[in-house]
């Protein structure tokens, strides 16, 4: 569904999600109308969504957790669908390997109710393992397609990202309203923000700068990696010697295939999500890359079968995104 020009546009947006169409066109050597039309098609076909990531600590007091579920044979798909309906489920994946379903939970209420009552009550769930996410080194919204753009194009895109300003000291109601609008459209213009908030363009510009240009709210591109030529997803659980855990987490985050990596409690020390082109790349990642990490004591891998929910979007079998359910 995506040709090389579409993929180049996605790669550019990953590096500068709010860059104007004229800027993107100049960097990609295309007409602004062509870039605008391609972007509109990807959005209309629900293949791409530009949104924002907001620090969870600024919105909630609970900490996110990673869930690994083992299911009765033949029930995994139904379990994943029901799991995605629970409040606070940011991501849900069907897997083959050490677990059948993997999920990321950002609790909106009492987490004990979700973990001890709601999840076990789902028909087909046989075993649940939960790890508290102690910190992330790489997040899916930061993952960028490698080897698509030239070094000159990447440099020009970096220059298109505004310089950092001071973030807000505390969120006011008007800033929360703007965050809610940016979740739905991370490329919201100053004029659109002014109309949405009922303020002047100057005020809207200042508010966007405070939230986005400060890095408090980070624009990100949501799109299934399989649409971009990275169809092989791996979920990797690492057990590392405590003395080497932080160094291992840092090295993982630097790998271009790693979309998400986090230090967690439980049986594993580190969880990572990896997007790869093929089995050869997977073999190199597991042997040459992870195999060179000092302190790694064990490695367990599972293969992504289907994304059910990613970053608050339901995802269908063709990679099409449903509306965002993220609350601000």
mmCIF file of C-alpha atoms in Angstrom:
data_model
loop_
_atom_site.group_PDB
_atom_site.id
_atom_site.type_symbol
_atom_site.label_atom_id
_atom_site.label_comp_id
_atom_site.label_asym_id
_atom_site.label_seq_id
_atom_site.Cartn_x
_atom_site.Cartn_y
_atom_site.Cartn_z
ATOM 1 C CA UNK A 1 0.000 0.000 0.000
ATOM 2 C CA UNK A 2 2.986 2.316 0.481
ATOM 3 C CA UNK A 3 5.444 3.090 -2.304
ATOM 4 C CA UNK A 4 8.967 4.456 -1.876
ATOM 5 C CA UNK A 5 7.783 8.079 -1.936
ATOM 6 C CA UNK A 6 5.240 7.349 0.808
ATOM 7 C CA UNK A 7 7.916 5.668 2.906
ATOM 8 C CA UNK A 8 10.289 8.623 2.422
ATOM 9 C CA UNK A 9 7.525 10.959 3.608
ATOM 10 C CA UNK A 10 6.933 8.825 6.702
ATOM 11 C CA UNK A 11 10.673 8.781 7.424
ATOM 12 C CA UNK A 12 10.769 12.579 7.152
ATOM 13 C CA UNK A 13 7.740 12.990 9.415
ATOM 14 C CA UNK A 14 9.324 10.719 12.016
ATOM 15 C CA UNK A 15 12.190 13.199 12.231
ATOM 16 C CA UNK A 16 10.137 16.391 12.000
ATOM 17 C CA UNK A 17 6.456 15.547 12.652
ATOM 18 C CA UNK A 18 5.252 19.169 12.549
ATOM 19 C CA UNK A 19 7.320 20.407 9.599
ATOM 20 C CA UNK A 20 5.243 22.253 7.004
ATOM 21 C CA UNK A 21 4.441 20.681 3.649
ATOM 22 C CA UNK A 22 6.612 23.255 1.855
ATOM 23 C CA UNK A 23 9.568 22.349 4.065
ATOM 24 C CA UNK A 24 9.010 18.615 3.594
ATOM 25 C CA UNK A 25 8.626 19.111 -0.159
ATOM 26 C CA UNK A 26 11.915 20.990 -0.415
ATOM 27 C CA UNK A 27 13.762 18.284 1.493
ATOM 28 C CA UNK A 28 12.145 15.418 -0.419
ATOM 29 C CA UNK A 29 12.451 17.158 -3.802
ATOM 30 C CA UNK A 30 8.722 17.122 -4.546
ATOM 31 C CA UNK A 31 5.927 19.643 -5.016
ATOM 32 C CA UNK A 32 4.161 20.793 -1.814
ATOM 33 C CA UNK A 33 0.821 19.770 -3.325
ATOM 34 C CA UNK A 34 2.177 16.261 -3.907
ATOM 35 C CA UNK A 35 3.412 15.972 -0.318
ATOM 36 C CA UNK A 36 0.121 17.325 1.022
ATOM 37 C CA UNK A 37 -1.868 14.912 -1.118
ATOM 38 C CA UNK A 38 0.237 11.903 -0.076
ATOM 39 C CA UNK A 39 -0.084 12.819 3.597
ATOM 40 C CA UNK A 40 -3.857 13.285 3.305
ATOM 41 C CA UNK A 41 -4.215 9.879 1.644
ATOM 42 C CA UNK A 42 -2.234 8.105 4.368
ATOM 43 C CA UNK A 43 -4.344 9.780 7.052
ATOM 44 C CA UNK A 44 -7.658 9.194 5.266
ATOM 45 C CA UNK A 45 -6.824 5.521 4.762
ATOM 46 C CA UNK A 46 -6.000 5.336 8.497
ATOM 47 C CA UNK A 47 -2.478 4.100 7.862
ATOM 48 C CA UNK A 48 -0.768 7.000 9.605
ATOM 49 C CA UNK A 49 -1.566 9.263 12.536
ATOM 50 C CA UNK A 50 0.569 12.101 13.888
ATOM 51 C CA UNK A 51 -0.072 12.564 17.587
ATOM 52 C CA UNK A 52 1.892 13.528 20.701
ATOM 53 C CA UNK A 53 3.415 11.683 23.621
ATOM 54 C CA UNK A 54 2.866 13.256 27.031
ATOM 55 C CA UNK A 55 4.811 12.320 30.183
ATOM 56 C CA UNK A 56 2.560 9.929 32.058
ATOM 57 C CA UNK A 57 3.617 11.443 35.381
ATOM 58 C CA UNK A 58 2.077 14.744 34.280
ATOM 59 C CA UNK A 59 -1.340 13.128 33.810
ATOM 60 C CA UNK A 60 -1.541 10.202 36.244
ATOM 61 C CA UNK A 61 0.005 9.085 39.513
ATOM 62 C CA UNK A 62 0.219 5.356 38.750
ATOM 63 C CA UNK A 63 3.137 3.682 37.005
ATOM 64 C CA UNK A 64 2.842 1.722 33.732
ATOM 65 C CA UNK A 65 3.229 -2.038 33.770
ATOM 66 C CA UNK A 66 3.993 -4.726 31.218
ATOM 67 C CA UNK A 67 1.658 -7.738 31.128
ATOM 68 C CA UNK A 68 2.453 -11.173 29.681
ATOM 69 C CA UNK A 69 -0.522 -13.518 29.392
ATOM 70 C CA UNK A 70 -0.666 -17.237 28.705
ATOM 71 C CA UNK A 71 -4.005 -18.353 27.283
ATOM 72 C CA UNK A 72 -5.940 -21.548 26.795
ATOM 73 C CA UNK A 73 -5.424 -22.845 23.227
ATOM 74 C CA UNK A 74 -7.737 -21.213 20.746
ATOM 75 C CA UNK A 75 -8.609 -18.227 22.951
ATOM 76 C CA UNK A 76 -5.682 -15.834 22.417
ATOM 77 C CA UNK A 77 -7.393 -13.602 19.842
ATOM 78 C CA UNK A 78 -10.515 -13.228 21.941
ATOM 79 C CA UNK A 79 -8.437 -12.552 25.069
ATOM 80 C CA UNK A 80 -6.443 -9.842 23.288
ATOM 81 C CA UNK A 81 -9.623 -8.165 22.013
ATOM 82 C CA UNK A 82 -11.198 -8.118 25.478
ATOM 83 C CA UNK A 83 -7.954 -6.969 27.082
ATOM 84 C CA UNK A 84 -7.822 -3.986 24.711
ATOM 85 C CA UNK A 85 -11.228 -2.861 26.024
ATOM 86 C CA UNK A 86 -10.001 -2.449 29.595
ATOM 87 C CA UNK A 87 -9.279 1.083 30.789
ATOM 88 C CA UNK A 88 -5.637 2.051 30.590
ATOM 89 C CA UNK A 89 -4.512 -0.506 27.988
ATOM 90 C CA UNK A 90 -2.148 1.447 25.777
ATOM 91 C CA UNK A 91 -0.920 -1.486 23.678
ATOM 92 C CA UNK A 92 -1.926 -5.116 23.111
ATOM 93 C CA UNK A 93 -0.082 -7.629 20.913
ATOM 94 C CA UNK A 94 -0.716 -11.242 19.910
ATOM 95 C CA UNK A 95 2.490 -13.265 20.139
ATOM 96 C CA UNK A 96 3.957 -16.709 19.567
ATOM 97 C CA UNK A 97 6.537 -17.844 22.069
ATOM 98 C CA UNK A 98 6.924 -17.614 25.823
ATOM 99 C CA UNK A 99 3.565 -15.805 26.132
ATOM 100 C CA UNK A 100 0.465 -15.480 23.980
ATOM 101 C CA UNK A 101 -0.472 -11.850 24.630
ATOM 102 C CA UNK A 102 1.662 -8.863 25.609
ATOM 103 C CA UNK A 103 0.188 -5.583 26.847
ATOM 104 C CA UNK A 104 1.243 -2.244 28.282
ATOM 105 C CA UNK A 105 -1.043 -0.928 31.015
ATOM 106 C CA UNK A 106 -1.192 2.712 32.101
ATOM 107 C CA UNK A 107 -3.580 2.522 35.059
ATOM 108 C CA UNK A 108 -6.368 5.102 35.112
ATOM 109 C CA UNK A 109 -7.717 3.886 38.431
ATOM 110 C CA UNK A 110 -6.885 1.257 41.025
ATOM 111 C CA UNK A 111 -4.358 -1.034 39.339
ATOM 112 C CA UNK A 112 -5.039 -3.902 41.745
ATOM 113 C CA UNK A 113 -8.616 -4.138 40.451
ATOM 114 C CA UNK A 114 -7.375 -4.405 36.871
ATOM 115 C CA UNK A 115 -4.669 -6.957 37.612
ATOM 116 C CA UNK A 116 -6.422 -9.086 40.229
ATOM 117 C CA UNK A 117 -10.004 -8.985 38.983
ATOM 118 C CA UNK A 118 -10.505 -7.639 35.443
ATOM 119 C CA UNK A 119 -7.691 -9.448 33.621
ATOM 120 C CA UNK A 120 -8.115 -12.883 35.309
ATOM 121 C CA UNK A 121 -11.865 -12.672 34.649
ATOM 122 C CA UNK A 122 -11.300 -12.716 30.866
ATOM 123 C CA UNK A 123 -12.317 -16.117 29.518
ATOM 124 C CA UNK A 124 -9.255 -18.045 28.355
ATOM 125 C CA UNK A 125 -6.587 -16.397 30.542
ATOM 126 C CA UNK A 126 -4.588 -19.106 32.308
ATOM 127 C CA UNK A 127 -1.560 -17.226 33.629
ATOM 128 C CA UNK A 128 -0.570 -13.584 34.033
ATOM 129 C CA UNK A 129 2.886 -12.162 34.680
ATOM 130 C CA UNK A 130 3.226 -8.463 35.466
ATOM 131 C CA UNK A 131 6.331 -6.305 35.567
ATOM 132 C CA UNK A 132 6.382 -2.718 36.792
ATOM 133 C CA UNK A 133 8.128 -0.486 34.242
ATOM 134 C CA UNK A 134 10.883 1.239 36.224
ATOM 135 C CA UNK A 135 12.122 3.370 33.350
ATOM 136 C CA UNK A 136 12.362 3.434 29.560
ATOM 137 C CA UNK A 137 15.434 4.036 27.451
ATOM 138 C CA UNK A 138 13.678 4.044 24.076
ATOM 139 C CA UNK A 139 10.030 4.607 23.224
ATOM 140 C CA UNK A 140 8.117 3.533 20.141
ATOM 141 C CA UNK A 141 7.396 7.138 19.190
ATOM 142 C CA UNK A 142 11.127 7.779 18.872
ATOM 143 C CA UNK A 143 11.772 4.925 16.441
ATOM 144 C CA UNK A 144 12.822 6.106 12.979
ATOM 145 C CA UNK A 145 13.182 4.279 9.696
ATOM 146 C CA UNK A 146 16.888 3.761 8.968
ATOM 147 C CA UNK A 147 18.577 3.971 5.580
ATOM 148 C CA UNK A 148 15.776 5.818 3.776
ATOM 149 C CA UNK A 149 16.904 9.456 3.791
ATOM 150 C CA UNK A 150 20.297 10.851 2.856
ATOM 151 C CA UNK A 151 22.525 12.423 5.526
ATOM 152 C CA UNK A 152 21.817 15.840 3.981
ATOM 153 C CA UNK A 153 18.058 15.282 4.209
ATOM 154 C CA UNK A 154 18.338 14.183 7.823
ATOM 155 C CA UNK A 155 20.407 17.260 8.678
ATOM 156 C CA UNK A 156 17.863 19.569 7.047
ATOM 157 C CA UNK A 157 15.032 17.880 8.925
ATOM 158 C CA UNK A 158 16.862 18.346 12.222
ATOM 159 C CA UNK A 159 17.175 22.035 11.379
ATOM 160 C CA UNK A 160 13.389 22.174 10.807
ATOM 161 C CA UNK A 161 12.693 21.199 14.426
ATOM 162 C CA UNK A 162 12.292 24.337 16.624
ATOM 163 C CA UNK A 163 14.837 25.076 19.311
ATOM 164 C CA UNK A 164 13.861 24.044 22.824
ATOM 165 C CA UNK A 165 12.116 26.535 25.099
ATOM 166 C CA UNK A 166 11.153 26.277 28.760
ATOM 167 C CA UNK A 167 8.321 23.802 29.483
ATOM 168 C CA UNK A 168 5.242 24.806 31.494
ATOM 169 C CA UNK A 169 5.707 24.753 35.255
ATOM 170 C CA UNK A 170 2.244 23.231 35.708
ATOM 171 C CA UNK A 171 -0.566 22.351 33.327
ATOM 172 C CA UNK A 172 -3.489 24.769 33.217
ATOM 173 C CA UNK A 173 -6.951 23.833 31.888
ATOM 174 C CA UNK A 174 -6.287 25.600 28.573
ATOM 175 C CA UNK A 175 -3.054 23.629 28.115
ATOM 176 C CA UNK A 176 -4.859 20.368 28.815
ATOM 177 C CA UNK A 177 -7.427 21.297 26.175
ATOM 178 C CA UNK A 178 -4.616 21.928 23.714
ATOM 179 C CA UNK A 179 -2.964 18.610 24.609
ATOM 180 C CA UNK A 180 -6.260 16.849 23.903
ATOM 181 C CA UNK A 181 -6.438 18.480 20.473
ATOM 182 C CA UNK A 182 -2.805 17.613 19.711
ATOM 183 C CA UNK A 183 -3.428 13.966 20.620
ATOM 184 C CA UNK A 184 -6.010 13.867 17.824
ATOM 185 C CA UNK A 185 -3.831 15.863 15.393
ATOM 186 C CA UNK A 186 -0.180 16.330 16.223
ATOM 187 C CA UNK A 187 0.183 18.658 13.202
ATOM 188 C CA UNK A 188 -2.500 21.031 14.481
ATOM 189 C CA UNK A 189 -1.711 24.493 13.079
ATOM 190 C CA UNK A 190 -1.539 27.702 15.073
ATOM 191 C CA UNK A 191 -4.722 28.931 13.368
ATOM 192 C CA UNK A 192 -6.563 25.685 14.144
ATOM 193 C CA UNK A 193 -5.381 25.788 17.747
ATOM 194 C CA UNK A 194 -6.540 29.402 18.093
ATOM 195 C CA UNK A 195 -9.995 28.500 16.803
ATOM 196 C CA UNK A 196 -10.218 25.399 18.993
ATOM 197 C CA UNK A 197 -9.224 27.290 22.145
ATOM 198 C CA UNK A 198 -10.962 30.580 21.331
ATOM 199 C CA UNK A 199 -7.761 32.602 21.689
ATOM 200 C CA UNK A 200 -5.616 34.783 19.453
ATOM 201 C CA UNK A 201 -3.000 33.353 17.119
ATOM 202 C CA UNK A 202 -0.296 34.877 19.306
ATOM 203 C CA UNK A 203 -1.604 33.095 22.397
ATOM 204 C CA UNK A 204 -2.034 29.832 20.501
ATOM 205 C CA UNK A 205 1.523 30.078 19.172
ATOM 206 C CA UNK A 206 2.861 30.659 22.680
ATOM 207 C CA UNK A 207 0.900 27.696 24.075
ATOM 208 C CA UNK A 208 2.078 25.334 21.321
ATOM 209 C CA UNK A 209 5.638 26.473 21.829
ATOM 210 C CA UNK A 210 5.380 25.902 25.587
ATOM 211 C CA UNK A 211 4.053 22.370 25.155
ATOM 212 C CA UNK A 212 5.681 21.133 21.944
ATOM 213 C CA UNK A 213 8.819 23.172 21.348
ATOM 214 C CA UNK A 214 9.825 22.607 24.980
ATOM 215 C CA UNK A 215 9.771 18.858 24.465
ATOM 216 C CA UNK A 216 7.094 18.418 27.138
ATOM 217 C CA UNK A 217 4.715 16.996 24.522
ATOM 218 C CA UNK A 218 6.652 15.114 21.844
ATOM 219 C CA UNK A 219 5.067 14.788 18.382
ATOM 220 C CA UNK A 220 5.214 11.235 17.083
ATOM 221 C CA UNK A 221 4.120 9.224 14.067
ATOM 222 C CA UNK A 222 1.945 6.154 14.578
ATOM 223 C CA UNK A 223 2.147 3.613 11.749
ATOM 224 C CA UNK A 224 2.624 -0.137 11.686
ATOM 225 C CA UNK A 225 6.288 -1.062 10.963
ATOM 226 C CA UNK A 226 5.109 -3.835 8.633
ATOM 227 C CA UNK A 227 3.828 -1.157 6.237
ATOM 228 C CA UNK A 228 7.344 0.282 6.115
ATOM 229 C CA UNK A 229 9.183 -2.898 5.218
ATOM 230 C CA UNK A 230 9.808 -4.108 8.796
ATOM 231 C CA UNK A 231 7.277 -6.944 9.141
ATOM 232 C CA UNK A 232 9.150 -9.089 11.668
ATOM 233 C CA UNK A 233 8.449 -8.005 15.233
ATOM 234 C CA UNK A 234 10.243 -9.554 18.194
ATOM 235 C CA UNK A 235 9.585 -9.195 21.898
ATOM 236 C CA UNK A 236 12.793 -9.792 23.816
ATOM 237 C CA UNK A 237 13.058 -10.467 27.553
ATOM 238 C CA UNK A 238 16.580 -10.173 28.938
ATOM 239 C CA UNK A 239 17.903 -11.223 32.319
ATOM 240 C CA UNK A 240 20.983 -9.152 33.085
ATOM 241 C CA UNK A 241 23.367 -9.022 35.980
ATOM 242 C CA UNK A 242 22.316 -5.977 38.067
ATOM 243 C CA UNK A 243 25.725 -4.381 37.644
ATOM 244 C CA UNK A 244 25.302 -4.388 33.857
ATOM 245 C CA UNK A 245 21.562 -3.704 33.564
ATOM 246 C CA UNK A 246 21.787 0.037 32.906
ATOM 247 C CA UNK A 247 24.567 -0.375 30.348
ATOM 248 C CA UNK A 248 22.607 -3.116 28.583
ATOM 249 C CA UNK A 249 19.491 -0.933 28.504
ATOM 250 C CA UNK A 250 21.489 1.956 27.034
ATOM 251 C CA UNK A 251 23.043 -0.214 24.318
ATOM 252 C CA UNK A 252 19.660 -1.638 23.390
ATOM 253 C CA UNK A 253 18.198 1.837 23.045
ATOM 254 C CA UNK A 254 20.950 2.760 20.595
ATOM 255 C CA UNK A 255 20.110 -0.104 18.230
ATOM 256 C CA UNK A 256 18.127 1.165 15.209
ATOM 257 C CA UNK A 257 15.753 -1.813 15.279
ATOM 258 C CA UNK A 258 14.660 -1.328 18.897
ATOM 259 C CA UNK A 259 11.333 0.492 19.193
ATOM 260 C CA UNK A 260 10.895 0.164 22.955
ATOM 261 C CA UNK A 261 13.144 -0.873 25.803
ATOM 262 C CA UNK A 262 12.499 -0.698 29.524
ATOM 263 C CA UNK A 263 13.837 -1.822 32.868
ATOM 264 C CA UNK A 264 11.163 -3.893 34.612
ATOM 265 C CA UNK A 265 10.481 -5.890 37.729
ATOM 266 C CA UNK A 266 9.746 -9.608 37.598
ATOM 267 C CA UNK A 267 11.475 -12.571 35.973
ATOM 268 C CA UNK A 268 13.156 -10.443 33.289
ATOM 269 C CA UNK A 269 15.350 -7.415 33.864
ATOM 270 C CA UNK A 270 14.695 -5.722 30.511
ATOM 271 C CA UNK A 271 11.886 -5.889 27.967
ATOM 272 C CA UNK A 272 12.381 -4.742 24.373
ATOM 273 C CA UNK A 273 10.237 -4.533 21.235
ATOM 274 C CA UNK A 274 12.159 -4.867 17.978
ATOM 275 C CA UNK A 275 11.107 -4.214 14.361
ATOM 276 C CA UNK A 276 13.163 -6.064 11.748
ATOM 277 C CA UNK A 277 13.165 -6.549 7.977
ATOM 278 C CA UNK A 278 13.588 -10.326 7.926
ATOM 279 C CA UNK A 279 14.856 -13.458 9.648
ATOM 280 C CA UNK A 280 18.459 -12.688 8.707
ATOM 281 C CA UNK A 281 18.263 -9.366 10.555
ATOM 282 C CA UNK A 282 16.680 -11.151 13.533
ATOM 283 C CA UNK A 283 19.481 -13.699 13.617
ATOM 284 C CA UNK A 284 22.113 -10.956 13.602
ATOM 285 C CA UNK A 285 20.293 -9.025 16.323
ATOM 286 C CA UNK A 286 20.068 -12.026 18.650
ATOM 287 C CA UNK A 287 23.551 -13.414 18.069
ATOM 288 C CA UNK A 288 25.952 -10.643 17.062
ATOM 289 C CA UNK A 289 24.253 -7.731 18.817
ATOM 290 C CA UNK A 290 22.762 -9.058 22.047
ATOM 291 C CA UNK A 291 25.426 -11.738 22.116
ATOM 292 C CA UNK A 292 28.070 -9.043 22.565
ATOM 293 C CA UNK A 293 26.373 -7.466 25.617
ATOM 294 C CA UNK A 294 28.283 -8.037 28.824
ATOM 295 C CA UNK A 295 26.280 -9.327 31.766
ATOM 296 C CA UNK A 296 23.373 -10.865 29.847
ATOM 297 C CA UNK A 297 22.460 -14.105 31.596
ATOM 298 C CA UNK A 298 19.463 -15.279 29.566
ATOM 299 C CA UNK A 299 17.356 -14.228 26.583
ATOM 300 C CA UNK A 300 13.762 -15.158 25.793
ATOM 301 C CA UNK A 301 12.077 -14.137 22.546
ATOM 302 C CA UNK A 302 8.539 -14.147 21.185
ATOM 303 C CA UNK A 303 7.345 -13.275 17.697
ATOM 304 C CA UNK A 304 4.683 -10.687 16.928
ATOM 305 C CA UNK A 305 1.686 -12.265 15.213
ATOM 306 C CA UNK A 306 -0.618 -9.253 15.107
ATOM 307 C CA UNK A 307 -0.959 -5.826 16.647
ATOM 308 C CA UNK A 308 -4.347 -5.483 18.323
ATOM 309 C CA UNK A 309 -3.744 -2.087 19.905
ATOM 310 C CA UNK A 310 -0.823 0.332 19.678
ATOM 311 C CA UNK A 311 -0.464 3.687 21.415
ATOM 312 C CA UNK A 312 -4.193 3.917 22.250
ATOM 313 C CA UNK A 313 -5.264 2.966 18.695
ATOM 314 C CA UNK A 314 -7.044 -0.256 17.839
ATOM 315 C CA UNK A 315 -5.300 -1.760 14.797
ATOM 316 C CA UNK A 316 -7.027 -4.005 12.261
ATOM 317 C CA UNK A 317 -5.456 -6.906 10.384
ATOM 318 C CA UNK A 318 -4.358 -4.553 7.580
ATOM 319 C CA UNK A 319 -2.573 -2.096 9.877
ATOM 320 C CA UNK A 320 -5.346 0.511 9.795
ATOM 321 C CA UNK A 321 -5.632 2.616 12.933
ATOM 322 C CA UNK A 322 -8.806 3.312 14.838
ATOM 323 C CA UNK A 323 -9.430 6.617 16.677
ATOM 324 C CA UNK A 324 -7.124 7.424 19.575
ATOM 325 C CA UNK A 325 -8.638 6.743 22.996
ATOM 326 C CA UNK A 326 -5.883 8.516 24.929
ATOM 327 C CA UNK A 327 -7.316 10.775 27.618
ATOM 328 C CA UNK A 328 -5.621 13.980 28.750
#
